[in-house]
N, CA and C of each residue as an Amber inpcrd file, in Angstrom:
protein
   366
  16.8940000  61.7430000 -11.3420000  15.5120000  61.2390000 -11.2740000
  14.6130000  62.0850000 -12.7090000  15.6590000  62.9300000 -12.9740000
  15.1990000  63.6940000 -14.1480000  15.8480000  63.0850000 -15.4270000
  16.7700000  62.3620000 -14.9150000  17.1610000  61.4250000 -16.1570000
  16.3970000  60.3510000 -16.4950000  15.7110000  59.6840000 -15.8610000
  14.7980000  58.6530000 -15.9910000  13.6660000  59.3200000 -17.0070000
  13.1770000  60.5690000 -16.1790000  12.1140000  61.1230000 -16.7440000
  12.4270000  61.5030000 -18.3630000  13.5760000  62.2440000 -18.8860000
  14.2120000  62.5010000 -20.1080000  13.5590000  61.1450000 -20.9330000
  14.6780000  60.0470000 -20.0850000  13.9470000  58.7640000 -20.9900000
  13.1160000  58.0850000 -21.0950000  12.3660000  58.2550000 -19.9430000
  10.4130000  57.8350000 -20.1960000  10.0680000  58.4490000 -20.9720000
  10.4020000  59.9540000 -21.0650000   9.9300000  60.9460000 -21.7340000
   9.4760000  60.6680000 -23.5140000  10.8800000  60.0170000 -23.7070000
  11.3340000  59.5220000 -25.4870000  10.1960000  58.3420000 -25.6000000
  10.5670000  57.4900000 -24.5120000   8.9760000  56.0000000 -24.9230000
   8.7140000  56.4910000 -24.7540000   7.7740000  57.6450000 -23.9550000
   6.6190000  57.7680000 -24.2250000   5.9230000  58.4520000 -25.1530000
   6.8660000  59.5630000 -26.0210000   6.3370000  60.2950000 -27.2720000
   6.7770000  58.9910000 -28.8830000   7.4050000  58.1950000 -28.1070000
   7.7680000  56.8460000 -29.3750000   6.0610000  56.0790000 -29.4670000
   6.1120000  55.7480000 -28.2490000   4.6090000  54.9830000 -27.8430000
   3.4130000  55.5990000 -28.7630000   3.6470000  56.8040000 -28.0770000
   2.2070000  57.6390000 -29.0070000   2.3950000  57.5860000 -30.8120000
   3.3270000  57.7330000 -30.5310000   3.4210000  58.0900000 -32.6280000
   3.9110000  56.2150000 -32.5300000   3.5100000  55.3370000 -32.1110000
   3.5400000  54.0200000 -32.6700000   1.7610000  54.0760000 -33.0260000
   1.4750000  54.1790000 -31.7460000   0.0360000  53.6060000 -31.2310000
  -0.8500000  54.5990000 -32.0160000  -0.3730000  55.7370000 -32.7820000
  -1.2950000  56.5090000 -33.5850000  -1.2980000  56.1010000 -34.8620000
  -0.1630000  55.7360000 -35.5030000  -0.3180000  54.4400000 -36.3570000
  -0.8670000  53.1450000 -36.5770000  -0.8160000  53.0330000 -35.7130000
  -2.1470000  51.6480000 -35.1540000  -2.9110000  52.1060000 -35.4110000
  -3.6310000  52.7490000 -34.7740000  -5.0030000  52.9780000 -34.8960000
  -5.3880000  53.4660000 -36.0880000  -4.5590000  53.9380000 -36.9170000
  -5.1870000  55.3360000 -37.7030000  -4.1390000  54.8960000 -39.1930000
  -3.8300000  53.7210000 -39.4950000  -3.1000000  53.4940000 -40.7080000
  -3.3640000  54.1250000 -41.6700000  -4.2870000  53.9320000 -42.5070000
  -4.6920000  54.7030000 -43.7990000  -4.0540000  56.0310000 -43.6630000
  -4.5800000  56.8350000 -42.5990000  -3.7760000  58.4250000 -42.6320000
  -2.6430000  58.2020000 -42.4620000  -1.8420000  57.6580000 -41.6410000
  -0.8280000  57.5970000 -41.6860000   0.3370000  57.0820000 -42.7410000
  -0.6460000  56.5360000 -43.7220000   0.0530000  56.1450000 -45.0750000
   0.0170000  57.2100000 -45.3580000  -0.7860000  58.0840000 -46.1320000
  -1.3670000  59.1350000 -46.5090000   0.1540000  60.5900000 -46.0550000
  -0.4230000  60.4010000 -44.6730000   0.7280000  61.3430000 -44.0290000
   2.1030000  61.3270000 -44.5610000   2.6740000  60.0370000 -44.7250000
   3.8250000  59.8510000 -45.2100000   4.2980000  59.2350000 -46.5820000
   2.8980000  59.0750000 -47.3420000   3.4400000  58.7710000 -48.2870000
   4.0060000  59.2910000 -49.6880000   3.9800000  58.8350000 -50.7490000
   4.8280000  59.8420000 -51.7790000   3.8760000  60.6550000 -52.8440000
   2.4380000  60.6000000 -52.7050000   1.3820000  62.0220000 -52.2800000
   2.3340000  63.2840000 -51.9720000   2.3470000  63.1270000 -50.8370000
   2.7570000  64.4320000 -50.0130000   4.1470000  64.4560000 -50.1410000
   4.9380000  63.3170000 -50.6030000   6.1440000  63.7710000 -50.0910000
   6.6410000  65.1600000 -50.8170000   6.2680000  65.4530000 -51.8440000
   6.6710000  66.5780000 -52.6130000   5.6740000  67.4530000 -52.5540000
   6.4900000  68.4920000 -51.4320000   5.5980000  69.6570000 -50.7630000
   5.4080000  70.9190000 -51.3990000   6.2130000  71.0880000 -52.5140000
   6.3560000  72.2180000 -52.9850000   5.3590000  73.4100000 -53.3910000
   4.2960000  72.2750000 -54.1330000   2.8110000  73.4490000 -53.8240000
   2.1700000  73.2730000 -52.7700000   2.4520000  72.9280000 -51.8530000
   1.9590000  72.9610000 -50.5380000   2.3250000  73.9060000 -49.2430000
   2.7010000  74.7520000 -49.4500000   3.7500000  75.5430000 -48.1880000
   3.3190000  75.4830000 -47.0730000   1.8690000  74.9650000 -46.7650000
   1.5070000  75.1290000 -45.0560000   1.8320000  74.0510000 -45.0920000
   1.5630000  72.5900000 -45.4910000   2.4160000  71.2610000 -45.0490000
   3.5750000  71.2500000 -44.8980000   4.6000000  71.9190000 -45.7950000
   5.3910000  72.0920000 -45.9220000   6.4500000  72.7150000 -44.5680000
   5.6250000  73.8030000 -44.3090000   6.2660000  74.6310000 -42.7590000
   5.8330000  73.4520000 -41.9070000   4.4870000  72.4650000 -41.6050000
   4.5360000  72.0820000 -40.3250000   4.8810000  70.8550000 -40.3110000
   5.6180000  70.4580000 -41.4690000   6.4300000  69.1040000 -41.4090000
   8.0410000  69.7330000 -41.0010000   8.4270000  70.7440000 -41.3810000
   9.2310000  71.2150000 -41.2570000   9.5290000  71.3840000 -39.2230000
   8.0660000  72.2000000 -38.8690000   8.0060000  72.3580000 -37.2010000
   8.2850000  71.1100000 -36.7610000   8.0200000  70.1700000 -37.1940000
   7.6940000  68.8300000 -36.3430000   9.0670000  68.2290000 -36.1910000
   9.8080000  68.0040000 -37.4200000  11.0000000  67.8720000 -37.2790000
  12.0060000  68.5980000 -36.2130000  11.6430000  69.8430000 -35.9490000
  12.3250000  71.3360000 -35.4260000  12.1900000  70.8390000 -33.9990000
  10.7370000  70.5110000 -33.7190000  10.4420000  70.1000000 -32.5060000
  11.4670000  68.8410000 -31.8000000  11.5070000  68.0460000 -32.8070000
  12.5340000  66.8120000 -32.5210000  13.5430000  67.1890000 -31.8400000
  14.2220000  67.7830000 -32.9960000  15.5990000  68.5140000 -33.1520000
  15.7610000  69.3440000 -31.3920000  15.0900000  69.8580000 -31.1480000
  15.0840000  71.6500000 -29.8330000  14.7880000  70.1630000 -28.7480000
  14.0820000  68.8710000 -28.7600000  13.8630000  68.4280000 -27.6960000
  15.1490000  67.4250000 -27.2220000  15.6130000  66.8460000 -28.2650000
  16.8140000  66.1610000 -28.6390000  18.0750000  66.9560000 -28.3040000
  18.0660000  68.4580000 -28.9640000  19.3920000  69.6840000 -28.2320000
  19.0130000  69.2180000 -26.9170000  17.6470000  69.7470000 -25.9810000
  17.3370000  70.3630000 -24.7690000  17.9220000  68.5840000 -23.7280000
  17.9610000  67.5750000 -24.0780000  17.9970000  66.3340000 -23.8310000
  19.8170000  65.9500000 -23.2310000  20.3120000  66.9200000 -24.7550000
  21.5430000  66.5730000 -24.6660000  22.4960000  67.7700000 -23.4870000
  22.1010000  69.0740000 -23.4240000  21.8520000  69.8370000 -22.2470000
  21.4390000  69.3090000 -20.7110000  20.8430000  68.3850000 -20.6540000
  20.4280000  67.6790000 -19.6050000  21.5870000  66.5930000 -18.9140000
  22.4610000  66.6660000 -20.4410000  23.3460000  65.1280000 -19.9950000
  22.8230000  63.9790000 -20.1160000  21.5820000  63.7880000 -20.5330000
  20.8180000  62.3910000 -21.2670000  20.8520000  61.6360000 -21.9080000
  21.7250000  62.1320000 -23.4020000  22.3830000  61.8020000 -24.3600000
  23.4320000  62.7020000 -24.9100000  24.4000000  61.5120000 -25.6180000
  25.6450000  62.3280000 -26.0650000  25.4310000  63.3780000 -26.9910000
  26.6460000  63.5340000 -27.0750000  27.0570000  65.0540000 -28.0730000
  27.0140000  64.4520000 -29.5420000  26.3720000  65.4040000 -30.2150000
  25.9240000  65.1340000 -31.7730000  25.2510000  66.2760000 -32.5200000
  25.3860000  66.0920000 -33.4530000  24.2690000  66.6390000 -34.5940000
  22.9900000  66.2890000 -33.9510000  21.8690000  67.8140000 -33.0930000
  20.9210000  67.6180000 -32.9960000  19.7610000  67.2700000 -34.4840000
  19.5640000  67.7970000 -35.3730000  19.6090000  67.6800000 -36.7210000
  19.5880000  66.4430000 -37.2330000  20.4810000  65.6060000 -37.2330000
  21.1200000  64.6080000 -37.9100000  20.1480000  63.2850000 -36.8540000
  20.5430000  63.8650000 -35.4280000  19.7160000  62.8780000 -34.6210000
  17.7860000  62.7360000 -34.5230000  17.5860000  63.6260000 -34.9610000
  16.4610000  63.9700000 -35.3160000  15.5450000  62.8270000 -36.5230000
  16.2890000  63.4940000 -37.2280000  15.8390000  62.6140000 -38.8080000
  16.0730000  61.3370000 -38.5000000  17.3750000  60.7800000 -37.6050000
  17.6290000  59.1580000 -37.5750000  16.5240000  58.6000000 -36.5100000
  15.9120000  59.3960000 -35.3250000  15.4640000  58.9220000 -34.1920000
  14.2040000  58.8480000 -35.0050000  13.2180000  59.5840000 -36.2290000
  12.3170000  59.7770000 -36.7650000  12.3200000  58.0580000 -37.9060000
  13.4410000  58.1440000 -38.8200000  13.4090000  57.1010000 -39.6420000
  13.4750000  56.2160000 -38.8770000  14.0410000  55.9510000 -37.4880000
  13.6180000  54.3770000 -37.0150000  12.0400000  54.2220000 -36.3360000
  11.6330000  55.4650000 -35.8950000  10.2700000  55.0030000 -35.7250000
   9.2700000  54.6290000 -36.4580000   9.7590000  55.6100000 -38.4220000
   8.8450000  55.1250000 -39.1620000   8.7740000  53.5020000 -39.5350000
  10.5570000  53.3630000 -39.4330000  10.7580000  52.4070000 -40.2060000
   9.7830000  51.3060000 -39.2240000   9.9790000  51.1430000 -38.1180000
   9.0560000  49.8920000 -37.0620000   7.5680000  49.9230000 -37.5400000
   7.0070000  51.5060000 -37.5940000   5.8210000  51.4940000 -37.5900000
   5.2370000  50.8290000 -39.0810000   6.0290000  51.3060000 -40.4920000
   5.9070000  50.4660000 -41.4010000   5.9550000  49.1740000 -41.5120000
   7.1820000  48.4740000 -40.9920000   7.3800000  47.2840000 -40.7050000
   6.0660000  46.8430000 -39.9630000   5.7150000  47.2860000 -39.0970000
   4.7520000  46.7590000 -38.0170000   3.5770000  46.8490000 -38.3340000
   3.0500000  47.9120000 -39.3010000   2.0190000  47.8990000 -40.3880000
   2.0060000  46.4770000 -41.4210000   2.6180000  46.4720000 -42.0600000
   2.7370000  45.6790000 -42.9840000   3.0340000  44.2570000 -42.6310000
   3.1600000  43.9000000 -41.2430000   3.6320000  42.4030000 -40.6270000
   4.2140000  41.6520000 -40.6820000   5.5160000  42.6470000 -41.1580000
   6.8360000  42.1130000 -41.2100000   7.4620000  42.0150000 -40.3720000
   7.1950000  41.6540000 -39.1870000   8.0950000  41.9710000 -38.0190000
   7.1980000  41.2840000 -37.3940000   6.4650000  39.5460000 -37.9520000
   5.5140000  38.8200000 -36.7520000   6.6350000  37.8390000 -36.5150000
   7.9100000  37.6930000 -37.3090000   9.1260000  37.0900000 -36.9640000
   9.6270000  37.0910000 -36.1090000  10.0320000  38.0600000 -35.3350000
  10.4680000  38.4820000 -34.4070000   9.7520000  38.0280000 -32.7650000
   8.5070000  37.6950000 -33.3180000   7.5570000  37.2820000 -31.8870000
   7.5690000  38.0400000 -30.6660000   7.4120000  39.3910000 -30.8240000
   7.3540000  40.5050000 -29.8890000   6.5980000  41.1000000 -30.3780000
   5.8870000  41.9060000 -28.8550000   4.7340000  42.9360000 -29.2500000
   5.3160000  43.9770000 -29.8140000   4.3920000  44.8350000 -30.3430000
   5.2270000  46.2970000 -30.5690000   5.2790000  47.1190000 -29.3950000
   4.7530000  46.8910000 -28.4500000   5.3660000  47.6440000 -27.0980000
   6.5860000  47.1350000 -26.9590000   7.0590000  45.7170000 -27.3340000
   8.2850000  45.4870000 -26.7580000   9.3900000  45.9670000 -27.8800000
   8.6590000  46.3010000 -28.8820000   9.7150000  46.8130000 -29.8970000
   9.8350000  48.3260000 -29.8130000   8.9220000  48.8100000 -29.6050000
   8.9260000  50.0370000 -28.9170000  10.2290000  50.2970000 -27.9410000
  10.2390000  49.6090000 -26.9240000  11.1610000  49.4090000 -25.8420000
  12.4740000  49.4570000 -25.9990000  12.3590000  48.5450000 -27.6230000
  13.7030000  48.0600000 -28.0350000  14.2190000  49.3030000 -28.5720000
  13.2410000  50.1570000 -29.7010000  13.7460000  50.9600000 -30.3470000
  13.9780000  52.1770000 -29.4810000  13.9790000  52.6710000 -28.3750000
  13.8270000  53.7830000 -27.5870000  15.3880000  53.4860000 -26.8400000
  15.3420000  52.0570000 -26.3050000  17.1240000  52.0410000 -25.5380000
  17.6570000  51.8910000 -26.6360000  17.7960000  51.6980000 -28.1030000
  18.7960000  51.5310000 -28.8530000  19.0990000  53.2780000 -29.2260000
  17.9360000  53.4640000 -29.5870000  18.3110000  55.3630000 -29.2350000
  18.6630000  56.0190000 -28.7810000  18.5470000  55.5310000 -27.2300000
  19.3600000  56.4440000 -26.1870000  20.0480000  55.6560000 -25.6980000
  20.8620000  54.6720000 -25.8950000  22.4300000  54.2060000 -25.2930000
  22.8730000  53.4000000 -26.7050000  22.1980000  53.3750000 -27.6970000
  22.8170000  52.4630000 -29.0760000  22.8730000  50.9470000 -28.7860000
  24.0850000  50.3000000 -29.7310000  24.1070000  49.0680000 -29.3790000
  25.2050000  48.3500000 -28.8380000  26.1290000  48.8810000 -28.3300000
  27.5850000  48.8940000 -28.1020000  27.4130000  47.8510000 -27.3140000
  28.4820000  47.2710000 -26.7700000  28.1960000  46.4310000 -25.4820000
  28.8190000  47.1070000 -24.3030000  28.4590000  46.9950000 -22.9380000
  28.5550000  48.0820000 -21.9310000  29.7940000  47.9110000 -21.2820000
């Protein structure tokens, strides 16, 4: 049962992330746009950004300890997870995924499935 909870937790976090972006697209674009990418003169923002990525890294390490996801570098896995979700958000906000003929919810489901299990044949 814990395995399903961990996997559901990842999906819930991904869903919340995507829903926030769709509910607040202008804020999302500012948060992750080039204006704030260089944070040398904004130490508080830099610390917050690092702590969020660190939170994801620690969550991945916990899922590894629970045997829910495979071995790997949690920092690299966290950056990749964020990259996948950010890509999904940006493509969906820009209307680039309409050809997929899938809802954003279906795309979040598939993204989290790939994050957890990959695309290799079972």
